[in-house]
Short mmCIF file of N, CA and C in Angstrom, two decimals:
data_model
loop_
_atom_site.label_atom_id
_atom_site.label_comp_id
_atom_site.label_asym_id
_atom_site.label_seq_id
_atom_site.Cartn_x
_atom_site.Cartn_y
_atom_site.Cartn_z
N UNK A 1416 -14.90 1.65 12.58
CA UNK A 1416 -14.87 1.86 11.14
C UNK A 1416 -13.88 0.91 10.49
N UNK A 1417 -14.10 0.52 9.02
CA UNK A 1417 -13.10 -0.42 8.60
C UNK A 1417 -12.23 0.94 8.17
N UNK A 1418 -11.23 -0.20 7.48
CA UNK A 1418 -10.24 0.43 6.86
C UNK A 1418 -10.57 0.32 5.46
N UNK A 1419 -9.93 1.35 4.29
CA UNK A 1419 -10.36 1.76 2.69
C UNK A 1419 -10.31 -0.12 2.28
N UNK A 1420 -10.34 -0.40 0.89
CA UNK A 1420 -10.53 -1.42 0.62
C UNK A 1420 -8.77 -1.69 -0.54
N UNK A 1421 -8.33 -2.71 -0.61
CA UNK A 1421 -7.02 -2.63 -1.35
C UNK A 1421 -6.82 -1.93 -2.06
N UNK A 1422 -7.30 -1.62 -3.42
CA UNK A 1422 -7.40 -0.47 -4.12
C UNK A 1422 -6.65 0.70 -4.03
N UNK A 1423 -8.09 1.43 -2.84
CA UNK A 1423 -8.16 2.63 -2.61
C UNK A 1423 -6.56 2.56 -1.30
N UNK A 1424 -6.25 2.29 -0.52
CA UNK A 1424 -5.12 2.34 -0.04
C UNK A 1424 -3.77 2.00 -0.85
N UNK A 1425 -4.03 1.37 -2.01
CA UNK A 1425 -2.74 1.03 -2.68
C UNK A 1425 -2.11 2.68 -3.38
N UNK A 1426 -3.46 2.79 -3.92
CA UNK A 1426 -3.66 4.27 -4.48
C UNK A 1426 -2.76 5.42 -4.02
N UNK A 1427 -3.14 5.02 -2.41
CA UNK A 1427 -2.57 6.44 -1.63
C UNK A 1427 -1.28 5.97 -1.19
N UNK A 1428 -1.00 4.82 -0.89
CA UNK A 1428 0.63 4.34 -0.93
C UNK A 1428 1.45 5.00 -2.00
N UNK A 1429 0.49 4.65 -3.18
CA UNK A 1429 1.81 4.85 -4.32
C UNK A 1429 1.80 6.30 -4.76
N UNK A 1430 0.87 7.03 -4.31
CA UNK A 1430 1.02 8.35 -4.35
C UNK A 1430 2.17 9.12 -3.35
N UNK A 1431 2.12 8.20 -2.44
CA UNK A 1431 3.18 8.84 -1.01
C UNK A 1431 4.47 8.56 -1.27
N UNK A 1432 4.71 6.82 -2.26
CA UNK A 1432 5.93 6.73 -2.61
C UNK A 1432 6.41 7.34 -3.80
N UNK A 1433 5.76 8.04 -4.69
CA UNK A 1433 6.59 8.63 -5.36
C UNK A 1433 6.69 9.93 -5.34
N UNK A 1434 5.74 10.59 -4.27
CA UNK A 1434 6.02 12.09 -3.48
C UNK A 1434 5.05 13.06 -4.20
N UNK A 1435 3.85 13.07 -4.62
CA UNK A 1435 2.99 13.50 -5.51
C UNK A 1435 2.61 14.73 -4.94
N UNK A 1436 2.42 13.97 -3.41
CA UNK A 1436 1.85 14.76 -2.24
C UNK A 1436 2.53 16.39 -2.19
N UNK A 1437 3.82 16.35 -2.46
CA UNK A 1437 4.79 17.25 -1.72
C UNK A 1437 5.02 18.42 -3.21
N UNK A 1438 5.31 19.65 -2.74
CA UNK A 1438 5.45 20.60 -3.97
C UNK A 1438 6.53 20.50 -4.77
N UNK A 1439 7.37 20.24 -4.58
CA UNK A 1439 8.71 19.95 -5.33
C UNK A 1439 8.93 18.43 -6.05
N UNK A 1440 7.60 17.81 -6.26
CA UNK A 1440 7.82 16.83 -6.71
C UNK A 1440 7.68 16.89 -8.49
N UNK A 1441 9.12 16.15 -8.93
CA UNK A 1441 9.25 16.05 -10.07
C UNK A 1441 9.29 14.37 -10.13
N UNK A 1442 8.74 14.56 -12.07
CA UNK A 1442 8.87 13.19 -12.39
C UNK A 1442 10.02 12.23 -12.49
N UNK A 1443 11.06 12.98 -13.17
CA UNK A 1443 12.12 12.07 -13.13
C UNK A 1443 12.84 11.86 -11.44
N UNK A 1444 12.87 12.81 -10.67
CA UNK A 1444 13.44 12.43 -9.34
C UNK A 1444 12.54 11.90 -8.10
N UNK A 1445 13.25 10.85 -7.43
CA UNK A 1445 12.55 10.44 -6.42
C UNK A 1445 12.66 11.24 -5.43
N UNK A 1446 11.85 12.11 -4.62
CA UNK A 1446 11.60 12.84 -3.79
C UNK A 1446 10.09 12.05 -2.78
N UNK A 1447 9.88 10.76 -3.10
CA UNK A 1447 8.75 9.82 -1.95
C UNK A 1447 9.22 10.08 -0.92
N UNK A 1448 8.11 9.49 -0.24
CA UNK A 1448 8.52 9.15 1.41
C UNK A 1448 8.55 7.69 1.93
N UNK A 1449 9.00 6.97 2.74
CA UNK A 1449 8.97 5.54 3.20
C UNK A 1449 7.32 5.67 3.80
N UNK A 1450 6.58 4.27 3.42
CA UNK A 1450 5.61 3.80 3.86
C UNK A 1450 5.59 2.85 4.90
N UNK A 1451 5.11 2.48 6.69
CA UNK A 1451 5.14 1.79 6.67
C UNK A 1451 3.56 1.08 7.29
N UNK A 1452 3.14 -0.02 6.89
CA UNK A 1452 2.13 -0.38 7.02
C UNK A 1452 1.82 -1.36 7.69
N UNK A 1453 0.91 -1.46 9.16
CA UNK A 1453 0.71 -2.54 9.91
C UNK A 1453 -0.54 -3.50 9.68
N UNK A 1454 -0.85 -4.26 10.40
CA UNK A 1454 -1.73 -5.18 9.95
C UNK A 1454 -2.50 -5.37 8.87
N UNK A 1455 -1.10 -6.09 7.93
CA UNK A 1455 -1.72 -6.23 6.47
C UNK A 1455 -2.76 -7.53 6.50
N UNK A 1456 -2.82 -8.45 7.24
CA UNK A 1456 -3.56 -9.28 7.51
C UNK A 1456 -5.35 -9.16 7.22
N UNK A 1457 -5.44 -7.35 8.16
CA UNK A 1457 -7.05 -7.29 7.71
C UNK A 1457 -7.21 -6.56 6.62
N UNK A 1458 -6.35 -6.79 5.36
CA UNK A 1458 -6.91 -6.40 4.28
C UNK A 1458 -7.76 -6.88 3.45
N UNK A 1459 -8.75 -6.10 3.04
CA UNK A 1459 -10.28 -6.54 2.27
C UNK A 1459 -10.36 -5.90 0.91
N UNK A 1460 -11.13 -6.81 0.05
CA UNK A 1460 -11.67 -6.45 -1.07
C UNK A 1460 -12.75 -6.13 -1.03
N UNK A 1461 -13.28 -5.24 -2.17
CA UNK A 1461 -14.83 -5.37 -2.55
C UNK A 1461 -15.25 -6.50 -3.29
N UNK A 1462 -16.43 -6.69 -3.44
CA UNK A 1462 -16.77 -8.15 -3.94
C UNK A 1462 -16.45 -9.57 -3.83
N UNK A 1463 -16.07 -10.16 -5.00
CA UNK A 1463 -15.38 -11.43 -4.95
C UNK A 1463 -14.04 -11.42 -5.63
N UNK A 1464 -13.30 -10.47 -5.50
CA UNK A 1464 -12.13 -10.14 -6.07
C UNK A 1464 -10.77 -11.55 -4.86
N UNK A 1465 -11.17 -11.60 -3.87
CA UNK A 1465 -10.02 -12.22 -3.04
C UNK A 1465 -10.12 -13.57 -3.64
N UNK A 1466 -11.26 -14.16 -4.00
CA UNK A 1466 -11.30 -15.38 -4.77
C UNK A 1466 -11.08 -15.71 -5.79
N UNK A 1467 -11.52 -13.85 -7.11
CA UNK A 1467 -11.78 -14.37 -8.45
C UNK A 1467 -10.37 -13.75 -9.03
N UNK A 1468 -10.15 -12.94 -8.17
CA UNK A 1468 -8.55 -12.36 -8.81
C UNK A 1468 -6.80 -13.27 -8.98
N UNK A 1469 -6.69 -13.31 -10.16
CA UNK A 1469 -5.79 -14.35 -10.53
C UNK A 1469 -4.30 -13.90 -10.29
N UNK A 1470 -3.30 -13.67 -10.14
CA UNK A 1470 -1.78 -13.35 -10.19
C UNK A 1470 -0.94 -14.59 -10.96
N UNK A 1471 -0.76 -13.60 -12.12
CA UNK A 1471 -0.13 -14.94 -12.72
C UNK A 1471 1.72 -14.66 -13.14
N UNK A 1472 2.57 -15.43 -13.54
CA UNK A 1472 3.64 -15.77 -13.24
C UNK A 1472 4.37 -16.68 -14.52
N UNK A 1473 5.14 -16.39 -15.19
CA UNK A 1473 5.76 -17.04 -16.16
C UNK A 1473 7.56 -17.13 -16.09
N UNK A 1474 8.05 -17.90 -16.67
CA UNK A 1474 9.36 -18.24 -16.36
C UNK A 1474 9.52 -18.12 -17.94
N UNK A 1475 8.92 -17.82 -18.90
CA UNK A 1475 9.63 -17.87 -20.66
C UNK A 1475 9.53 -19.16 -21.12
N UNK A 1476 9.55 -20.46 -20.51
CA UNK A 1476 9.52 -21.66 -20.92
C UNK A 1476 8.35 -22.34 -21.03
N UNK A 1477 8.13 -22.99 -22.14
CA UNK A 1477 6.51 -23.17 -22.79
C UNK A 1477 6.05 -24.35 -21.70
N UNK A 1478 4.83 -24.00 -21.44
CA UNK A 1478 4.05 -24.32 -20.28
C UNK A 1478 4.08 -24.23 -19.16
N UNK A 1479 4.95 -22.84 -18.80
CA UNK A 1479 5.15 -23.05 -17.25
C UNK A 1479 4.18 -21.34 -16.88
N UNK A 1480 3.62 -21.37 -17.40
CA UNK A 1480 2.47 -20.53 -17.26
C UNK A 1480 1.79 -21.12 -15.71
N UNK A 1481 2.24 -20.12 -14.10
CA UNK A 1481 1.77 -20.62 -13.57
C UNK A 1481 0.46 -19.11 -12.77
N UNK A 1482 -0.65 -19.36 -11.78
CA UNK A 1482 -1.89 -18.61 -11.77
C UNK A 1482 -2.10 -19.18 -9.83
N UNK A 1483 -2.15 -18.45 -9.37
CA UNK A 1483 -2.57 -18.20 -7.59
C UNK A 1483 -3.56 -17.34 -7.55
N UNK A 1484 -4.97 -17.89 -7.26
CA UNK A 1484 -5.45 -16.63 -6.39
C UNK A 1484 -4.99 -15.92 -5.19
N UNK A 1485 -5.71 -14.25 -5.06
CA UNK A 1485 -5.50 -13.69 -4.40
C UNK A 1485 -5.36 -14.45 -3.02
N UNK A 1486 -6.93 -15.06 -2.56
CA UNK A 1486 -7.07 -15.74 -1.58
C UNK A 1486 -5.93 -16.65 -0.73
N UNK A 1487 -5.20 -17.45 -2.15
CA UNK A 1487 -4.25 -18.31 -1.77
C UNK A 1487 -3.04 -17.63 -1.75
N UNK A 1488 -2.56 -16.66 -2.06
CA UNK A 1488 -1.32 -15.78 -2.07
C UNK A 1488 -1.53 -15.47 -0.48
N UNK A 1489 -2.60 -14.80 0.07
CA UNK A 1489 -2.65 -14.10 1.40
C UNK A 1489 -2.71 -14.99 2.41
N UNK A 1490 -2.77 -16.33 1.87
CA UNK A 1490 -2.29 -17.93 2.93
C UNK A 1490 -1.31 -18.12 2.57
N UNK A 1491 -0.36 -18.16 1.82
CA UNK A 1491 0.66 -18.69 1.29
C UNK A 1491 1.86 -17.18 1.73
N UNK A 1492 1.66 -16.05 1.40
CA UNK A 1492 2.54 -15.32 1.50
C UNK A 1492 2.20 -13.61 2.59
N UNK A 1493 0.83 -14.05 2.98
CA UNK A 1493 0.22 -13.02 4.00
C UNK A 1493 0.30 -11.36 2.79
N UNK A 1494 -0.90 -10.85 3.81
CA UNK A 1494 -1.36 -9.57 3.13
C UNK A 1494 -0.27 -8.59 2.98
N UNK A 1495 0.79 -8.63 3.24
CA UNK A 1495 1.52 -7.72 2.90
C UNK A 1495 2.05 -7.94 1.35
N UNK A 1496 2.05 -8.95 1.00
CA UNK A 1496 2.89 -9.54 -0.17
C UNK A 1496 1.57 -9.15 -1.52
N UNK A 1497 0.70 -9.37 -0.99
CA UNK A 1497 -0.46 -8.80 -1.97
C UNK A 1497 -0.69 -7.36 -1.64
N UNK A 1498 -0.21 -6.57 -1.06
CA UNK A 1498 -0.48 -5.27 -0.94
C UNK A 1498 0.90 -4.59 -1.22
N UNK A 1499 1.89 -5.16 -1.61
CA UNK A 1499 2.82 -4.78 -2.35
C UNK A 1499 3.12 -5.20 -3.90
N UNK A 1500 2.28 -6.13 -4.21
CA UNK A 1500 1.47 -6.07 -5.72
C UNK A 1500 0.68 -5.18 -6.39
N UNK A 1501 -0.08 -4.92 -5.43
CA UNK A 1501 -1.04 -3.90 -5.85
C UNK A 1501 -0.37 -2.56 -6.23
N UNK A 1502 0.56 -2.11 -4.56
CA UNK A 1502 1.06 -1.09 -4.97
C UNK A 1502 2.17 -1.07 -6.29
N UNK A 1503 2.59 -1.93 -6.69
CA UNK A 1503 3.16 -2.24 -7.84
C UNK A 1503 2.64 -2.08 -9.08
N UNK A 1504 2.15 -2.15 -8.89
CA UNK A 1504 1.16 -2.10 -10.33
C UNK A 1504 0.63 -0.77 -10.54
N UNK A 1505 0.63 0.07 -9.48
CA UNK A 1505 0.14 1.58 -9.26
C UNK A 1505 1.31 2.29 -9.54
N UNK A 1506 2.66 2.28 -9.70
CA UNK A 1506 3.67 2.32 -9.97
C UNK A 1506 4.22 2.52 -11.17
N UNK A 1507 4.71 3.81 -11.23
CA UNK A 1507 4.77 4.04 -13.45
C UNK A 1507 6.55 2.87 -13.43
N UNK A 1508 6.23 2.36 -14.47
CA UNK A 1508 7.34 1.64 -15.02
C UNK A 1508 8.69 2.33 -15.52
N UNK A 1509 9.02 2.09 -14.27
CA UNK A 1509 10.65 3.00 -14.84
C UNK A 1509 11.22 2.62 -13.62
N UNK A 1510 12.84 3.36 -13.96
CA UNK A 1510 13.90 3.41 -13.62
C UNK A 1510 13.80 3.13 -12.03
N UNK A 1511 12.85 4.05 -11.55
CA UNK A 1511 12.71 4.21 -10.38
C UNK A 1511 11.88 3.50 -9.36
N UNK A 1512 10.89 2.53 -10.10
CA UNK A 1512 9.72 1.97 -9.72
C UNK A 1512 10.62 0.91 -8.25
N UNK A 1513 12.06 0.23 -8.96
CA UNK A 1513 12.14 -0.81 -7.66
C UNK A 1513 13.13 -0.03 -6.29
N UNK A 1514 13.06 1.72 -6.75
CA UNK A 1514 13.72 2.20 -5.17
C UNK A 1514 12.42 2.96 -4.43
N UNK A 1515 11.43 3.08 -5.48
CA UNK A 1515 10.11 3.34 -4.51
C UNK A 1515 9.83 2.48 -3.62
N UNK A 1516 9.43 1.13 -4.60
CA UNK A 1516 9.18 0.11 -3.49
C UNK A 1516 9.62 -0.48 -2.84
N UNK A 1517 10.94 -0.27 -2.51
CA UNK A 1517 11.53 -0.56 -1.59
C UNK A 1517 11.38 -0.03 -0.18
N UNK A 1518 11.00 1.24 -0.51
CA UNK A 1518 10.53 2.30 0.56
C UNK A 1518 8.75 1.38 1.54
N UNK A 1519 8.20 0.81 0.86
CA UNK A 1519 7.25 0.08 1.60
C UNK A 1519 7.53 -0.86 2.32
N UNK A 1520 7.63 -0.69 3.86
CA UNK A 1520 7.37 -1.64 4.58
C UNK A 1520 5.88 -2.15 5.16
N UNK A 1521 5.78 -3.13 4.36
CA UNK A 1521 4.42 -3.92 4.98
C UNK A 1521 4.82 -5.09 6.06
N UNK A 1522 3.46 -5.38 6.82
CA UNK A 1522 4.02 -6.25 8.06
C UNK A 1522 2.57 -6.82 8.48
N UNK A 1523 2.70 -8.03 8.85
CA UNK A 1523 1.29 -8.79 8.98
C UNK A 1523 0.70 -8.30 10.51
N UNK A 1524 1.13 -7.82 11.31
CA UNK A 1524 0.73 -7.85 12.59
C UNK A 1524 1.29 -6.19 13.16
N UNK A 1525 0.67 -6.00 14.44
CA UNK A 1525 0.86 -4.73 14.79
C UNK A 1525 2.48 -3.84 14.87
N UNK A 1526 2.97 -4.82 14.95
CA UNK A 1526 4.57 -4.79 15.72
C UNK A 1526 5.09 -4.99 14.38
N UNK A 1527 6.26 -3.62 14.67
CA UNK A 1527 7.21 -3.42 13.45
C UNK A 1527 8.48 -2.56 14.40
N UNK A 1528 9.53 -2.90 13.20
CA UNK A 1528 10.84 -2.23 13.98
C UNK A 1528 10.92 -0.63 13.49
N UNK A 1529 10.03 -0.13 13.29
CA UNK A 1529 9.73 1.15 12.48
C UNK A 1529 9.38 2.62 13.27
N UNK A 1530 9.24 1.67 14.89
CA UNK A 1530 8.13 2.76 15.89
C UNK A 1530 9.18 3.78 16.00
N UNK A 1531 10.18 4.06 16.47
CA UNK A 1531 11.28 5.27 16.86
C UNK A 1531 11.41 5.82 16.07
N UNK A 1532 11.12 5.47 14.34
CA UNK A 1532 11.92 6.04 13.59
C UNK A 1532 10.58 7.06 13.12
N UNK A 1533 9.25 7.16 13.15
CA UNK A 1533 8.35 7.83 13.07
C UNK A 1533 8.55 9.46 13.47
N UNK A 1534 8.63 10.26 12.69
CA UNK A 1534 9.29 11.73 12.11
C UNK A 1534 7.77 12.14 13.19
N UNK A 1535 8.86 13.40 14.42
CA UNK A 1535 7.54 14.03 15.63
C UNK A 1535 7.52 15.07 15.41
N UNK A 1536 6.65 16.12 15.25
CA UNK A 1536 6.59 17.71 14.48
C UNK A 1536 5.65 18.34 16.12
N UNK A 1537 6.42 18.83 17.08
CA UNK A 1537 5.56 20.00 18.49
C UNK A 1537 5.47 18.17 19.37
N UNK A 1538 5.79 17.66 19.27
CA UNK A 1538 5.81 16.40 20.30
C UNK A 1538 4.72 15.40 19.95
N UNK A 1539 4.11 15.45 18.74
CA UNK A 1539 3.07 14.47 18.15
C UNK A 1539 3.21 13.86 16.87
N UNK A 1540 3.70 12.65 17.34
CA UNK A 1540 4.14 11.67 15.91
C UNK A 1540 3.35 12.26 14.55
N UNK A 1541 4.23 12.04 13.38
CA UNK A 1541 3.29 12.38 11.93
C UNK A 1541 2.73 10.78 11.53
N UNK A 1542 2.14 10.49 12.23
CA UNK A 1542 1.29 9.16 11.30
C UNK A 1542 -0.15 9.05 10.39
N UNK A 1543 -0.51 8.71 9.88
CA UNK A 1543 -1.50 8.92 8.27
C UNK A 1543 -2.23 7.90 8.94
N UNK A 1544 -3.57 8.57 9.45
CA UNK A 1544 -4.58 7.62 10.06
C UNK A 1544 -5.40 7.19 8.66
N UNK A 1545 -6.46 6.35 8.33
CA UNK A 1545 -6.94 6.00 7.68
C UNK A 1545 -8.22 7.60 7.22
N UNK A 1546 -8.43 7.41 6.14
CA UNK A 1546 -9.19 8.69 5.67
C UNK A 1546 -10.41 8.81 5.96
N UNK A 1547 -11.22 7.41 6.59
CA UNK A 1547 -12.50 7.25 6.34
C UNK A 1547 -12.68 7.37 7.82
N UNK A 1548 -11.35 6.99 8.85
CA UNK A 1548 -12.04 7.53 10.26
C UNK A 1548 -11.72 8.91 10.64
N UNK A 1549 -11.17 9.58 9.46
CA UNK A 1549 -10.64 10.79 10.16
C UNK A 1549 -12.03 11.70 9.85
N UNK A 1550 -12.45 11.40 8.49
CA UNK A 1550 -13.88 12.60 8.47
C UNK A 1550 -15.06 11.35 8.67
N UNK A 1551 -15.28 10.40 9.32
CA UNK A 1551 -16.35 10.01 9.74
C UNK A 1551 -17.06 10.53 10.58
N UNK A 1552 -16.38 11.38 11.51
CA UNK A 1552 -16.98 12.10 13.36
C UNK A 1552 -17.63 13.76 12.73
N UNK A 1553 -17.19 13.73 11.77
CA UNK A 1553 -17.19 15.43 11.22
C UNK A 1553 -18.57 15.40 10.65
N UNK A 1554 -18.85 16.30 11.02
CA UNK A 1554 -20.67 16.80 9.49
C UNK A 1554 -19.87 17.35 8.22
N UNK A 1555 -20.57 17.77 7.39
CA UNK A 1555 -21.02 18.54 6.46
C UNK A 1555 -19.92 19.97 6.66
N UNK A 1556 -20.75 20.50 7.40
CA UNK A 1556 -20.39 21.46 7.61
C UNK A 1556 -18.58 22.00 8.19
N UNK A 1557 -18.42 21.03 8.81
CA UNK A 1557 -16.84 21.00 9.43
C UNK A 1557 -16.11 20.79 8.16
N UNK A 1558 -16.35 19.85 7.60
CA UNK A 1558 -15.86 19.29 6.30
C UNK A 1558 -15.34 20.01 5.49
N UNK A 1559 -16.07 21.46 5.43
CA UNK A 1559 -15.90 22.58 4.62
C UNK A 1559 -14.73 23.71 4.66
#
């Protein structure tokens, strides 16, 4: 099975970093959790978004209006750096937006310094498998 498409995973990042998930979550306090995310490399779009999607960039000084596609950002700065855009942008504008994201660690490849620190609840790591392989095996009926 693939994995969700940028979007839909940025979505659920930035829901985890600002703790939406959890009952005691209020707006003004950060109560998130740290994200961390491996092989940002096979991240996919729908359509022609990796080509037609622009990121653009200004310095205040007239003509320095500068524009990277997606495509060329994820050669130039690998999928993590565009998947911490995204989640950025999913991100309410405030006070708090740059200690959320700080909490995201993205990483181009399998290997991260993150493995020990993974929180174990009865002797089985808590890790957030992807959503689409967890009820892919299930019917209808289980579902329920």
């Amino acid at each position: 099975l693939t994995a969700p498409p940028l979007g839909r995973l940025a979505s659920r990042i930035a829901i985890l970093l600002m703790g939406k998930h959890k009952p005691i979550f209020d707006p003004s306090t950060d109560c998130g959790d740290y994200v961390v995310v491996s092989n940002c490399h096979h991240l996919h779009t729908t359509g022609k978004k990796r080509w037609q999607k622009l990121y653009y960039r200004h310095n205040t000084r007239p003509g320095s209006l500068k524009s990277i596609s997606m495509d060329e950002l994820m050669g130039k700065l690998g999928g993590a750096e565009v998947l911490r855009k995204a989640v950025s942008g999913m991100l309410p504008k405030n006070r708090l937006r740059d200690d959320r994201l700080a909490r995201l660690k993205a990483f181009e490849g399998e290997a991260h310094p993150y493995k020990d620190n993974i929180v174990r609840f009865n002797g089985k790591p808590q890790v957030a498998r992807w959503p689409v392989a967890e009820v892919a095996g299930k019917t209808q009926e289980a579902r329920l």
